[in-house]
mmCIF file of C-alpha atoms in Angstrom:
data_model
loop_
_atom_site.group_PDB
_atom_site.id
_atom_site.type_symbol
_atom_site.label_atom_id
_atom_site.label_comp_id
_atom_site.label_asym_id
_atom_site.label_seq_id
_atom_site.Cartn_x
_atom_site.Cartn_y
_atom_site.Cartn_z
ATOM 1 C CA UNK X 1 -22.232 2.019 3.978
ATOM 2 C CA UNK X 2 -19.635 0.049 2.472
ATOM 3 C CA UNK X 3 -16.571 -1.661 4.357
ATOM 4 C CA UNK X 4 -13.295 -1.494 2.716
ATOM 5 C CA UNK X 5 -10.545 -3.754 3.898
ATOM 6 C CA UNK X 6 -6.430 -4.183 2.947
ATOM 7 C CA UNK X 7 -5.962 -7.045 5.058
ATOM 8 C CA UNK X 8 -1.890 -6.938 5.348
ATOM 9 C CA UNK X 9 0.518 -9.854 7.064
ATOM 10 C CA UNK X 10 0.821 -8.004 10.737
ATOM 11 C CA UNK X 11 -1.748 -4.825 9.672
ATOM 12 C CA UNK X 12 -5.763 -4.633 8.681
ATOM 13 C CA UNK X 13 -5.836 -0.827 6.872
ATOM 14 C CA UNK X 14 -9.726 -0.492 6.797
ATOM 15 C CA UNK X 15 -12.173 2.455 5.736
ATOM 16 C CA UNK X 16 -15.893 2.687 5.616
ATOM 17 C CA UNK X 17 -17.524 4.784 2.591
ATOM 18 C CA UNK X 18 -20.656 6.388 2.496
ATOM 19 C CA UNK X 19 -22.085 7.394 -0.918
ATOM 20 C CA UNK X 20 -23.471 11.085 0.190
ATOM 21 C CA UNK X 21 -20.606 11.534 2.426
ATOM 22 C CA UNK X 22 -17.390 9.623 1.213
ATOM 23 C CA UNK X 23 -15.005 7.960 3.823
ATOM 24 C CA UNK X 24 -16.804 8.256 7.317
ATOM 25 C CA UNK X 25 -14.069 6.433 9.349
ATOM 26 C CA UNK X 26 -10.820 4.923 8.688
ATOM 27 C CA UNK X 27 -8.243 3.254 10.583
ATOM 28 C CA UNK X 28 -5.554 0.091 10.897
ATOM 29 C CA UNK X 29 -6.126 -2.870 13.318
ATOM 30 C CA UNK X 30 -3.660 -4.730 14.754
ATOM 31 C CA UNK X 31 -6.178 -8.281 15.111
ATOM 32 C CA UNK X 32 -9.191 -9.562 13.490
ATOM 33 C CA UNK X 33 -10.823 -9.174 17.037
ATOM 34 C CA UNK X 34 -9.468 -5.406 17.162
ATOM 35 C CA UNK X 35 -10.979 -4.960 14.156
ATOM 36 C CA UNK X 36 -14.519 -6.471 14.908
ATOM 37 C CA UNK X 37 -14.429 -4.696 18.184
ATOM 38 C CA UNK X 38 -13.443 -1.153 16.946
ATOM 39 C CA UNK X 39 -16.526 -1.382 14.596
ATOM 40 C CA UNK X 40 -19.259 -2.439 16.612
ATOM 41 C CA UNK X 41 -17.598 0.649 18.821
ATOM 42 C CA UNK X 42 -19.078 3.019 15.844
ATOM 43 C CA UNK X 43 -23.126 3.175 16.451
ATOM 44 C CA UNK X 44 -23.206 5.576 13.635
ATOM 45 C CA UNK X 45 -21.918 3.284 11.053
ATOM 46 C CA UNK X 46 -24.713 1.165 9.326
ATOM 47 C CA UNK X 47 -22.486 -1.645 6.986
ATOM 48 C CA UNK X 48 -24.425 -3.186 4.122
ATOM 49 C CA UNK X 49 -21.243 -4.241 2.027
ATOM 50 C CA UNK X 50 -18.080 -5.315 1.957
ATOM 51 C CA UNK X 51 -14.837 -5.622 -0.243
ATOM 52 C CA UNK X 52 -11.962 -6.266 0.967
ATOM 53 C CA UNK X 53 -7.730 -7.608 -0.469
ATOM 54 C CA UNK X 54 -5.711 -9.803 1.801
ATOM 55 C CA UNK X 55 -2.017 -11.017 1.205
ATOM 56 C CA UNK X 56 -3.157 -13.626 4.326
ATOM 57 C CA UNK X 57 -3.039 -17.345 3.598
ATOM 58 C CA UNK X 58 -7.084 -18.644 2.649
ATOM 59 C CA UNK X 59 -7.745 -19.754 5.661
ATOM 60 C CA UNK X 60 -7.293 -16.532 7.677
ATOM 61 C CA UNK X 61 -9.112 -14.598 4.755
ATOM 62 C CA UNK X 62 -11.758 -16.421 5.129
ATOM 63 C CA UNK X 63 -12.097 -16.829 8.635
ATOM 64 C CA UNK X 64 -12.350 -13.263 8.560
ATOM 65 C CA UNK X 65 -14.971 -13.204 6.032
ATOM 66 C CA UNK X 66 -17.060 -15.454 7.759
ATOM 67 C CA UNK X 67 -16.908 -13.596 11.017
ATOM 68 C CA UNK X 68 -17.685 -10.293 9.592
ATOM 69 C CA UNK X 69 -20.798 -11.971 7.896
ATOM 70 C CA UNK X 70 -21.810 -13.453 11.486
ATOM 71 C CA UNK X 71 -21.080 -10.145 12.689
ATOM 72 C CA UNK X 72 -22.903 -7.546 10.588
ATOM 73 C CA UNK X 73 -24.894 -9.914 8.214
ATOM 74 C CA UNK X 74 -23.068 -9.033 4.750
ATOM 75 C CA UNK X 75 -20.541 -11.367 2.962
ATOM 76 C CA UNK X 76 -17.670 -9.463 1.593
ATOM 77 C CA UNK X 77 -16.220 -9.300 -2.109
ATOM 78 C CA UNK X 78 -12.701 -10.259 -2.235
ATOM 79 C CA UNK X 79 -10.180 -8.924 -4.893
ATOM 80 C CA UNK X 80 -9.307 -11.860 -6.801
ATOM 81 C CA UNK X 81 -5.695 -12.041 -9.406
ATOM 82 C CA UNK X 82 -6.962 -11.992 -13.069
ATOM 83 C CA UNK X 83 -4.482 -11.642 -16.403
ATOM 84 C CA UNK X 84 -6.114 -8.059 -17.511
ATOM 85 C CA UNK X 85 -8.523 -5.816 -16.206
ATOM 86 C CA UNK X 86 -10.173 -2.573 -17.227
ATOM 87 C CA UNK X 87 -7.460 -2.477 -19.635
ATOM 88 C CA UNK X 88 -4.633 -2.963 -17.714
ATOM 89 C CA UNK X 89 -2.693 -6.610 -18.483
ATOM 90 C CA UNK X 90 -0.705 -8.304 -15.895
ATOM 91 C CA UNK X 91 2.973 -8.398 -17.006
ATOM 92 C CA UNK X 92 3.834 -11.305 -14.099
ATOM 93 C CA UNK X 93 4.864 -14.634 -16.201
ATOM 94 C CA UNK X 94 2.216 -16.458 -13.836
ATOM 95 C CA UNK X 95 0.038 -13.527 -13.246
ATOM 96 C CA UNK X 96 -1.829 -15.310 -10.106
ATOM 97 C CA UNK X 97 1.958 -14.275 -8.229
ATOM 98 C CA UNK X 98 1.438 -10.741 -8.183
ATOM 99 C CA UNK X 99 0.626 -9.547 -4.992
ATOM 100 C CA UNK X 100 -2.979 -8.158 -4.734
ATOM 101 C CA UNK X 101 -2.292 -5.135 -3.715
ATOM 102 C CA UNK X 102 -0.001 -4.301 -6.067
ATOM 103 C CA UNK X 103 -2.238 -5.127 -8.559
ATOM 104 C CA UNK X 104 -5.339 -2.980 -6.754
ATOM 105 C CA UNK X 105 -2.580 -0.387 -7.006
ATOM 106 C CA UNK X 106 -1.959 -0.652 -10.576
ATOM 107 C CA UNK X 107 -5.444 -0.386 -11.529
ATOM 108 C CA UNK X 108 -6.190 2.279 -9.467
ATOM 109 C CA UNK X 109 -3.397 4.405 -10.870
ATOM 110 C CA UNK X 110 -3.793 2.839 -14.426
ATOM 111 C CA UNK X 111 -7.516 4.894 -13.884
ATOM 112 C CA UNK X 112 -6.410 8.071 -12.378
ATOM 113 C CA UNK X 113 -3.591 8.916 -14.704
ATOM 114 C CA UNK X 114 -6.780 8.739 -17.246
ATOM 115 C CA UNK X 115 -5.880 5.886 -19.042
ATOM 116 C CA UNK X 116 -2.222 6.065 -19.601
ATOM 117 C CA UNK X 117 1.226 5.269 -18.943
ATOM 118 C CA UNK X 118 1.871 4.952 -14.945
ATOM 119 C CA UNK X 119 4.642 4.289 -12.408
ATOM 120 C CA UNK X 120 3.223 3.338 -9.236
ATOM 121 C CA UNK X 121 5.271 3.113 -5.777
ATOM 122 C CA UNK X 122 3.935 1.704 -2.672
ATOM 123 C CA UNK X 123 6.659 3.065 0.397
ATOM 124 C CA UNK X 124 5.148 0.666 3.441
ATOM 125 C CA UNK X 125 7.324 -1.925 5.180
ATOM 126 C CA UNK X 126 8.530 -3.619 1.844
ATOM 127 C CA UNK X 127 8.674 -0.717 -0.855
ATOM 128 C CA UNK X 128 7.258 -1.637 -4.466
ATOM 129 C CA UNK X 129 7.355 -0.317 -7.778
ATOM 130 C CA UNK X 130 5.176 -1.147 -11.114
ATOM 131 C CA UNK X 131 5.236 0.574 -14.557
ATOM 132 C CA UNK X 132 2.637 0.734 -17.059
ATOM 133 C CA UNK X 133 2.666 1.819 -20.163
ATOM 134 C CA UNK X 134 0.338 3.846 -22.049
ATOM 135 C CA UNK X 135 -1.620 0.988 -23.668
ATOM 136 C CA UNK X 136 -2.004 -0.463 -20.047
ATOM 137 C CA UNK X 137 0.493 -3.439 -20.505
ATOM 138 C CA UNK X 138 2.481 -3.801 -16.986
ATOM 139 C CA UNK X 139 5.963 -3.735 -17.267
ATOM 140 C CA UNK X 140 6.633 -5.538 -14.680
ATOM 141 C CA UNK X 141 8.374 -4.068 -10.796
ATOM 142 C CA UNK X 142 10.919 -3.989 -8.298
ATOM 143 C CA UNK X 143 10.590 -4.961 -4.725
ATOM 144 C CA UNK X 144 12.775 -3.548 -1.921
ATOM 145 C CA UNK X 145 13.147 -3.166 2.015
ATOM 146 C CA UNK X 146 11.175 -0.223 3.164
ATOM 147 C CA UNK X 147 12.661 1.620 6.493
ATOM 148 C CA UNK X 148 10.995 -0.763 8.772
ATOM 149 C CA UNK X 149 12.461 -3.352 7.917
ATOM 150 C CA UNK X 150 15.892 -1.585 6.561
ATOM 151 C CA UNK X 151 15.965 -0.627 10.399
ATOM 152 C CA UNK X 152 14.609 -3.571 11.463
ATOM 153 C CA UNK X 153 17.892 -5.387 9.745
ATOM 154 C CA UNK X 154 20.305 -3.641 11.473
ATOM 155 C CA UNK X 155 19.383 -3.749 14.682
ATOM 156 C CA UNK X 156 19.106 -7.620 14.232
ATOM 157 C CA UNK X 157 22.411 -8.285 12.273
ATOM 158 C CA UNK X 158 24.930 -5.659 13.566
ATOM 159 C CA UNK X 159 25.387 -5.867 17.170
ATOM 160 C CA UNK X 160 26.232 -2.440 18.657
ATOM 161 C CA UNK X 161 23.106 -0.561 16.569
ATOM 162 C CA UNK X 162 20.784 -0.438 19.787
ATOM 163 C CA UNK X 163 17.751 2.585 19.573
ATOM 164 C CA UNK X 164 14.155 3.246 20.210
ATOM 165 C CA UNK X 165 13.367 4.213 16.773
ATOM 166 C CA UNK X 166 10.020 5.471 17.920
ATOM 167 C CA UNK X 167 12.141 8.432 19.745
ATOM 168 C CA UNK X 168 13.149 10.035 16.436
ATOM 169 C CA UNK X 169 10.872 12.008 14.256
ATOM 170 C CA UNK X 170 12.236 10.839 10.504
ATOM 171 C CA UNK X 171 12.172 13.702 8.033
ATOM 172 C CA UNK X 172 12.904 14.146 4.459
ATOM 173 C CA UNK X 173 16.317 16.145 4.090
ATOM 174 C CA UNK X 174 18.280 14.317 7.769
ATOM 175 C CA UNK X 175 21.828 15.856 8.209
ATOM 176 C CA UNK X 176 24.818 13.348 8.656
ATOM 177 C CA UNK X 177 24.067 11.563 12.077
ATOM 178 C CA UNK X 178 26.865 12.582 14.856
ATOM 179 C CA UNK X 179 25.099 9.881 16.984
ATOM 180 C CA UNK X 180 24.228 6.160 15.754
ATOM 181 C CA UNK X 181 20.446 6.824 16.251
ATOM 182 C CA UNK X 182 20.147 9.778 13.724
ATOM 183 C CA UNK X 183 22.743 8.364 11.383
ATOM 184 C CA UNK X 184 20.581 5.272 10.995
ATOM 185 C CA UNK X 185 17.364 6.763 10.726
ATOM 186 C CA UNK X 186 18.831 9.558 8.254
ATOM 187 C CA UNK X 187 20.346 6.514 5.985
ATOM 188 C CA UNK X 188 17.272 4.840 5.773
ATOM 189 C CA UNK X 189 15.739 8.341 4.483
ATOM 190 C CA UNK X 190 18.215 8.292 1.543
ATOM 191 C CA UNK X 191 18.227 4.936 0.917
ATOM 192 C CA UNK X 192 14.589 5.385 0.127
ATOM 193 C CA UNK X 193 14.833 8.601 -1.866
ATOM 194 C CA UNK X 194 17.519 7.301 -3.807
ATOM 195 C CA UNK X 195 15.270 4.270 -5.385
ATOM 196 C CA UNK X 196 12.190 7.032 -6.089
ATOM 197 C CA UNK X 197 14.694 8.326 -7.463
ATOM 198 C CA UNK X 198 15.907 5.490 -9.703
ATOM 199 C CA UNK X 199 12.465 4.805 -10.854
ATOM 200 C CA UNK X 200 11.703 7.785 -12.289
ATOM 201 C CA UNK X 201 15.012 7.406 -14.355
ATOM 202 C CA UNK X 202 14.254 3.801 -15.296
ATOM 203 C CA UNK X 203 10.747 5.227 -16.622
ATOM 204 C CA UNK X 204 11.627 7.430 -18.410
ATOM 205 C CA UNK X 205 13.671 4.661 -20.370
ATOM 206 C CA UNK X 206 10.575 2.407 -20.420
ATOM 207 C CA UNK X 207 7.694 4.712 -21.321
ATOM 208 C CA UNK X 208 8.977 7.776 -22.182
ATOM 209 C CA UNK X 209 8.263 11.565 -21.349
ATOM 210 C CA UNK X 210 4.882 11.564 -20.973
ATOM 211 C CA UNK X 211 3.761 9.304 -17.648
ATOM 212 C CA UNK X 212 2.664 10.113 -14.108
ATOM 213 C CA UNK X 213 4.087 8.996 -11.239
ATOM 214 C CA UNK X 214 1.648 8.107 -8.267
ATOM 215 C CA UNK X 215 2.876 7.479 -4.572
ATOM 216 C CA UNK X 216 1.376 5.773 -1.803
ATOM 217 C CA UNK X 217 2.121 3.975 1.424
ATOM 218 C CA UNK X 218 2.964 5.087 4.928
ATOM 219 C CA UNK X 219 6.339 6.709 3.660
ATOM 220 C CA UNK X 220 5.395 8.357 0.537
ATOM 221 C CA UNK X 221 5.331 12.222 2.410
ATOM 222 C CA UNK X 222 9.454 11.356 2.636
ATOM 223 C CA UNK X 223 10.565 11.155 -1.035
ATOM 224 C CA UNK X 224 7.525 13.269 -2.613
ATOM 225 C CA UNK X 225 9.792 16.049 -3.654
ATOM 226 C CA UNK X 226 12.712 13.753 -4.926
ATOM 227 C CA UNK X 227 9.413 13.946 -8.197
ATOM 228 C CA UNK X 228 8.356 17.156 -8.337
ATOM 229 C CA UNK X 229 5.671 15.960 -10.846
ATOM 230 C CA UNK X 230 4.374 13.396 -8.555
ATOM 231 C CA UNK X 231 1.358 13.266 -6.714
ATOM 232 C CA UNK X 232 0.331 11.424 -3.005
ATOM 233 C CA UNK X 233 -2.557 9.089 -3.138
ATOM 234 C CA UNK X 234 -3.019 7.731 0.494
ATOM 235 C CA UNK X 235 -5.703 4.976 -0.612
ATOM 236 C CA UNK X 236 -4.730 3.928 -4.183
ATOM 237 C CA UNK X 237 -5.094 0.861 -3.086
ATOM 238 C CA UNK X 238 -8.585 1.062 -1.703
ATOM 239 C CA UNK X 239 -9.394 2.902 -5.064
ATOM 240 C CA UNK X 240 -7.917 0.053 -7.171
ATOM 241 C CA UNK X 241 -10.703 -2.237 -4.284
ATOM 242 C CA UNK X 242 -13.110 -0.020 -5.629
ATOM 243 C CA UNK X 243 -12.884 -0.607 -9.661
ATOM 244 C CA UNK X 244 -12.464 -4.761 -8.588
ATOM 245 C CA UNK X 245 -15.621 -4.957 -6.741
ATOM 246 C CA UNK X 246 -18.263 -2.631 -8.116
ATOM 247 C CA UNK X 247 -21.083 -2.313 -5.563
ATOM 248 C CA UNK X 248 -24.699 -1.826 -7.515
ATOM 249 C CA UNK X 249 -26.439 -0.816 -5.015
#
């Protein structure tokens, strides 16, 4: 069984594939030693590889590495930047600043769109957006607050917006809020929709008629229908993991 990891800033998104019976068990740990302890928890699970992409500094990727090695006796593959891959080229200037798992992203949606021209948007705590054209050059992106931290903002920097955002269920079409709660939470919701919306536009401009438009990320259910033509990929990351370190056996 193979270990996936997307080892975020405050989040570890993990998943464990089997090759008769696809993903097994899946789920985000707050802590290396959550992690560690949530999978010796699994007696089932039998872990002969690992891959994993981290946005952590070295030294917390690899302590990680190391312990999982300890652990469960395997040393895992880490996604590492590169200028072009599988036919996709980086478009960043210095293409070793491109976050990771933007570029897992890319690649993974670079292959499912069969070869040609992509936008890809990631809706998490910071919202992202890549384009790719048809001959797998990146275009470049656009980086933005998701609602975490759009809420997060307000709450910090204007002094009378004081919720539990955890009380309200966000959904994709909120009416005008008649309290501050819903009025936040609802303008968020269109703040979000409103840049889906922008990309689309923008690619059109860029590549043209003929693209598809993949969405992942925690937020993605929100805006799905702002492109009708899009399509909800959960682990397009994880995929992109997959085509950056191959396991042979």
């Amino acid at each position: 069984m193979i270990l996936e990891l997307d080892c975020g800033n405050s989040l570890i998104k993990w998943r464990v594939l089997s090759k008769i019976d696809g993903v097994v068990a899946s789920g985000i740990a707050h802590s290396d030693d959550e992690l560690l302890v949530t999978l010796e928890s699994y007696e089932s699970l039998s872990l002969s590889h690992g891959r994993l992409v981290s946005v952590r500094s070295d030294l917390e990727t690899t302590g990680l590495i190391e312990r999982l090695d300890s652990t469960f006796g395997f040393s895992c593959q880490q996604a590492k930047p590169v200028a072009s891959f599988l036919g996709v080229k980086n478009g960043y200037s210095d293409y070793e600043r491109l976050g990771m798992d933007r570029w897992l992203a890319l690649l993974g949606g670079f292959k499912l769109a069969g070869n040609k021209a992509c936008v890809v948007i990631d809706l998490g705590t910071a919202v992202t957006s890549d384009f790719v054209d048809q001959i797998g050059q990146h275009a470049g992106g656009f980086i933005c607050p998701g609602i975490p931290l759009m809420r997060r903002e307000l709450q910090t920097h204007t002094r009378r917006i004081r919720y539990n955002p955890e009380l309200e269920a966000t959904n994709g079409h909120p009416l005008p809020g008649r309290n501050t709660m819903h009025a936040v939470e609802g303008g968020c919701v269109y703040m979000l929709r409103g840049f889906v919306r922008t990309q689309y536009d923008l690619a059109l401009e860029l590549l043209g008629a003929d693209f598809a438009v993949f969405l992942t990320g925690g937020d993605a259910e929100l805006v799905k229908d702002v492109i009708p033509t899009s399509r909800v990929v959960p682990d397009l990351v994880f995929d992109g993991l997959a085509l950056a370190c191959p396991v042979d056996s």
